[in-house]
Coordinates of C-alpha atoms in Angstrom, one line a residue:
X1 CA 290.9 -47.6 233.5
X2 CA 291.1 -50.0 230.1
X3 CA 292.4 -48.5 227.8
X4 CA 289.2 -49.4 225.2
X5 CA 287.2 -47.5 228.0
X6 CA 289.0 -44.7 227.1
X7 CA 288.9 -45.3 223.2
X8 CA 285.1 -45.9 223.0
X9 CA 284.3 -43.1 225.7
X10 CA 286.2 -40.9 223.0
X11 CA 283.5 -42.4 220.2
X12 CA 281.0 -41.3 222.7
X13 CA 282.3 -37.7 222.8
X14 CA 282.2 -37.5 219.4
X15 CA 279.1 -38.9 219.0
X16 CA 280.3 -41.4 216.6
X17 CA 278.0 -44.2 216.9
X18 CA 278.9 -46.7 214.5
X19 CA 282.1 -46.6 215.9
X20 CA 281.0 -47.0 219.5
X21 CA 278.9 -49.6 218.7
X22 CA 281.7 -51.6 216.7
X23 CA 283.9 -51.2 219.7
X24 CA 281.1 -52.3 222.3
X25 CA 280.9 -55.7 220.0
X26 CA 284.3 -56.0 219.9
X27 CA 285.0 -56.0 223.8
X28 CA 282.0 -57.9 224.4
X29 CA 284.3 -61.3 223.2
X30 CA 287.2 -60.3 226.0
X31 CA 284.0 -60.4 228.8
X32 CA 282.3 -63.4 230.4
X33 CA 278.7 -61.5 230.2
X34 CA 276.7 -58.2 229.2
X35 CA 277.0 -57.2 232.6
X36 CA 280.5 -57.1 232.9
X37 CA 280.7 -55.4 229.6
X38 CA 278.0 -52.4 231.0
X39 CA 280.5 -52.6 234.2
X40 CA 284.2 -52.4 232.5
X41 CA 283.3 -50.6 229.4
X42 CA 280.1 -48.5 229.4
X43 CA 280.2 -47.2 233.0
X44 CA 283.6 -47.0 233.4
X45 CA 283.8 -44.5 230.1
X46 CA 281.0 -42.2 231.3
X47 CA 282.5 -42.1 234.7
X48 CA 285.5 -40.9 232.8
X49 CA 282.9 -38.4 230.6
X50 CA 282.0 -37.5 233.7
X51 CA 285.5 -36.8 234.7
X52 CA 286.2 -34.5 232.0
X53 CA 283.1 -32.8 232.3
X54 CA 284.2 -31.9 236.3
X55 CA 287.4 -30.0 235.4
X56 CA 285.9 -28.4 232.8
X57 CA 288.0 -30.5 230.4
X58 CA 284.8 -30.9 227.9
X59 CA 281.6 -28.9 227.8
X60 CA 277.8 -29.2 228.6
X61 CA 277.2 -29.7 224.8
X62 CA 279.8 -32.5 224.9
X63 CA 278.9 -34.4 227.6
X64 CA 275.3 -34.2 226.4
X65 CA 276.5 -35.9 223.2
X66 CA 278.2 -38.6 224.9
X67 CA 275.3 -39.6 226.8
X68 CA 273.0 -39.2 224.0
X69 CA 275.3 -41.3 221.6
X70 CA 275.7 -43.7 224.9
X71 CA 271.7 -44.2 225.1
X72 CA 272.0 -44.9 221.3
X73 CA 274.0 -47.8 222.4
X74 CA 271.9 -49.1 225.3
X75 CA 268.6 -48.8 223.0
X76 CA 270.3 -50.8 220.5
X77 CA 272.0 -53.5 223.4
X78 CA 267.8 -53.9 223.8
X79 CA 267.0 -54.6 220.5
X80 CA 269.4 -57.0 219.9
X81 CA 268.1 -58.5 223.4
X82 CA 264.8 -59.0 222.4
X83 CA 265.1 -60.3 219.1
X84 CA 268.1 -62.3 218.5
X85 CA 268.0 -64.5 222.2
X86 CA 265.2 -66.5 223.3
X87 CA 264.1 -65.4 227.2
X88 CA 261.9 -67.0 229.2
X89 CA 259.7 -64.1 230.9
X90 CA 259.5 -65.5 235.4
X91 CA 255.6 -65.7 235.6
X92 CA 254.8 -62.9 238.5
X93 CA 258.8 -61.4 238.7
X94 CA 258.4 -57.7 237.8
X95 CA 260.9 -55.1 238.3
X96 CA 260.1 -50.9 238.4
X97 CA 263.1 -48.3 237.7
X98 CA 263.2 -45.0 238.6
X99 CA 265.6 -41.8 239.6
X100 CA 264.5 -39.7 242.3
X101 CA 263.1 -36.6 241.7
X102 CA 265.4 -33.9 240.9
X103 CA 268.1 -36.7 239.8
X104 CA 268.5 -36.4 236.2
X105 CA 271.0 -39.1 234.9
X106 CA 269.5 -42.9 234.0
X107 CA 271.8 -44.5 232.0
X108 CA 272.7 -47.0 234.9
X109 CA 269.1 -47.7 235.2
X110 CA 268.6 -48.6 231.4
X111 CA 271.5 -50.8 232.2
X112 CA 270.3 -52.5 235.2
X113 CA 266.7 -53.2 233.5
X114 CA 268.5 -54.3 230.2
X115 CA 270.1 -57.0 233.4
X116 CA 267.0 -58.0 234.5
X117 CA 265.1 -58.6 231.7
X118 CA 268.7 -60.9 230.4
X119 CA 267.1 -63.2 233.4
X120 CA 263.4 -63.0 232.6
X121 CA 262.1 -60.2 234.2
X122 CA 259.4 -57.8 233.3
X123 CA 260.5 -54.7 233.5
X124 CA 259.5 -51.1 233.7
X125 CA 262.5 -48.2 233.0
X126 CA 260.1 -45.0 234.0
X127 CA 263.3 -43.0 234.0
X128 CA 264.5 -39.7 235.7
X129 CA 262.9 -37.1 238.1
X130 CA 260.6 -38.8 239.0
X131 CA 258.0 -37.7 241.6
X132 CA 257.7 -39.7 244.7
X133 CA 253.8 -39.3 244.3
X134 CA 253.9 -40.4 241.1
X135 CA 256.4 -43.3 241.8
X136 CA 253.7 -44.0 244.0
X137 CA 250.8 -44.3 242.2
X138 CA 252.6 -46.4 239.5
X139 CA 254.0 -48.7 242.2
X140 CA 250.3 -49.8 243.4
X141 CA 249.1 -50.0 240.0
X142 CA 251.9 -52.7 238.4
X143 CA 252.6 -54.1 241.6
X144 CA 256.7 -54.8 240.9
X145 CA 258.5 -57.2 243.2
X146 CA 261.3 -55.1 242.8
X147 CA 261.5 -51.3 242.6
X148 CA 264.9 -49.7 241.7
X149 CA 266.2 -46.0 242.7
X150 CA 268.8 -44.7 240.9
X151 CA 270.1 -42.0 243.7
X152 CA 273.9 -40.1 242.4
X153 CA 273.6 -36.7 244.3
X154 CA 274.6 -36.8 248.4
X155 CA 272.4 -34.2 249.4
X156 CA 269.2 -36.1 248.2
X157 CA 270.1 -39.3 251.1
X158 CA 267.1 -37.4 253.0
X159 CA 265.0 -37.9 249.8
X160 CA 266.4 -41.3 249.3
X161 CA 264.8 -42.3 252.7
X162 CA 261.6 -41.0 252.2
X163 CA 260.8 -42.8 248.7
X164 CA 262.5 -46.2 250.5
X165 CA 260.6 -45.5 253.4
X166 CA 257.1 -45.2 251.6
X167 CA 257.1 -47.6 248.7
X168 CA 258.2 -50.2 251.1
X169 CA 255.0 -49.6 253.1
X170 CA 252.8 -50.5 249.8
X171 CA 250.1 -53.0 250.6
X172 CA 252.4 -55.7 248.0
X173 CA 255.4 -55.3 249.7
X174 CA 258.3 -54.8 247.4
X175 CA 262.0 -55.1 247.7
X176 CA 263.4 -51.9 247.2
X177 CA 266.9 -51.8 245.6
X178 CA 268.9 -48.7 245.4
X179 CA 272.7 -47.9 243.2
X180 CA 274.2 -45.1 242.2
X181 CA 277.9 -44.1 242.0
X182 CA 278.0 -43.2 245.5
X183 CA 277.5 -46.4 246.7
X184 CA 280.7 -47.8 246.2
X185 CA 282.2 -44.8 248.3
X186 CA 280.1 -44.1 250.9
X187 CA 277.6 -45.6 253.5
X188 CA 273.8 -45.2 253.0
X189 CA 272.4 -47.4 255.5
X190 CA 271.5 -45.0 258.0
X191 CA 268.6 -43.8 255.2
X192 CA 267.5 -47.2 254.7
X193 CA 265.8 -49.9 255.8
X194 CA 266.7 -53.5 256.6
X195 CA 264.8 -54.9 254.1
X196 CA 266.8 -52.2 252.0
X197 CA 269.2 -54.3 249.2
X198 CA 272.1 -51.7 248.0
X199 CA 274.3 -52.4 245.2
X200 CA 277.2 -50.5 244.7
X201 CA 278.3 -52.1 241.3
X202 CA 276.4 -54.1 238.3
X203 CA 278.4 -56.9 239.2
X204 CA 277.1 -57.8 242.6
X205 CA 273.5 -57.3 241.0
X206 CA 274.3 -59.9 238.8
X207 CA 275.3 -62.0 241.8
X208 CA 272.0 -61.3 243.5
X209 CA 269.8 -62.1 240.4
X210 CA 271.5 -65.5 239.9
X211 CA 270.1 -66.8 243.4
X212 CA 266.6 -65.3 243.1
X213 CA 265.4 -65.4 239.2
X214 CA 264.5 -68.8 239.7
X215 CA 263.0 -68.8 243.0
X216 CA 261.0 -66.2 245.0
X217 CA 262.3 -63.0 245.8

C-alpha cells in the first residue's frame, strides 16, 4: 500500500478530519482523476481499517470513527462537486444505489455515485440494508437506467441473485451493476445474469462510464 494510504487512514482512526481532508487535497495533485484518488487513497486506507479491525488490532469504536470521519470526507468531496465545477446533468441517464439487505457498509457506493454524477448522472445513494421489496418499489417509481448493488459478504451470492434476478425483470429494463470487495477475488457470475455488468474496481467503472455517458446505455 502508499504510504499516504497509510498516513491518512491513521487521520481517519483518529477522527481527525481536517487533517484527512488536507491530505485527500494534497494527493489529489499526484492522481490523474477523483476516481483514482477514491481507488489509491480512500479505499485502499479503509481496506487497511478494515484490516486492523480483523485481527483485532483496533476496536469496534475505532473503526466506527474511521468510517464516520471517512463519510465526512465523501459528503464534503460532494459539496465541493456540486458547487465549485460546472456539470452537465445526461437528459434521461439516472443511476440508483443500494446495499443488499443485511449488508451494512456503503462508503463505496457514496463513492461510485459521487463517479457518476462527475459525468452527468442523476443519481440516487439509498444506502445500506436495503429491502429487496423496497428496492423494488423505488426502482418502478424513478425508473434508473442503472441500478447499483453494493454486495461485500459471500454468503449473501444467493441474495445477490435474487435482487439481480428481479429488478432486471422491471417493465423499464435497467442495467444492473454490482461491486464489492469480493469482486476482485472471486467469481460471481454463476449468480448473475448476462446482461449483469460487474466491476471489481472504481477504475474499470470509470472505463465503462467513459463509452456510455454520452451515448445510450
Amino acid at each position: 500500500m502508499a504510504w499516504n494510504a497509510k498516513i491518512f487512514a491513521g487521520f481517519l482512526l483518529e477522527g481527525n478530519e481536517d487533517a484527512a481532508w488536507e491530505a485527500a487535497m494534497n494527493a489529489i495533485h499526484s492522481y490523474n482523476n477523483r476516481t483514482q484518488l477514491f481507488e489509491e487513497l480512500i479505499t485502499k486506507a479503509m481496506q487497511h481499517i478494515g484490516e486492523l479491525w480483523e485481527t483485532d488490532q483496533i476496536s469496534v469504536a475505532d473503526e466506527h470513527l474511521a468510517t464516520s470521519t471517512c463519510e465526512y470526507i465523501l459528503a464534503r468531496f460532494q459539496h465541493e462537486l456540486k458547487h465549485t465545477q460546472t456539470i452537465k446533468q445526461l437528459r434521461e441517464k439516472k443511476a440508483m444505489f443500494m446495499c443488499l439487505e443485511n449488508e451494512q457498509h456503503d462508503i463505496g457506493l457514496k463513492m461510485v455515485s459521487q463517479v457518476f454524477e462527475e459525468y452527468g448522472w442523476k443519481t440516487r445513494l439509498l444506502g445500506a440494508n436495503l429491502p429487496l421489496e423496497d428496492a423494488l418499489k423505488a426502482a418502478e417509481k424513478w425508473q434508473p437506467s442503472i441500478i447499483g448493488l453494493s454486495f461485500s459478504i459471500w454468503y449473501h451470492a444467493e441474495l445477490l441473485s435474487t435482487y439481480i434476478h428481479a429488478l432486471e425483470k422491471l417493465s423499464h429494463k435497467p442495467i444492473v451493476m454490482v461491486g464489492g470487495r469480493l469482486l476482485a477475488n472471486y467469481d460471481f457470475t454463476a449468480y448473475c445474469s448476462e446482461n449483469t455488468k460487474l466491476f471489481p474496481t472504481l477504475t474499470e467503472l470509470h472505463s465503462w462510464l467513459l463509452n456510455h455517458s454520452s451515448q445510450g446505455v
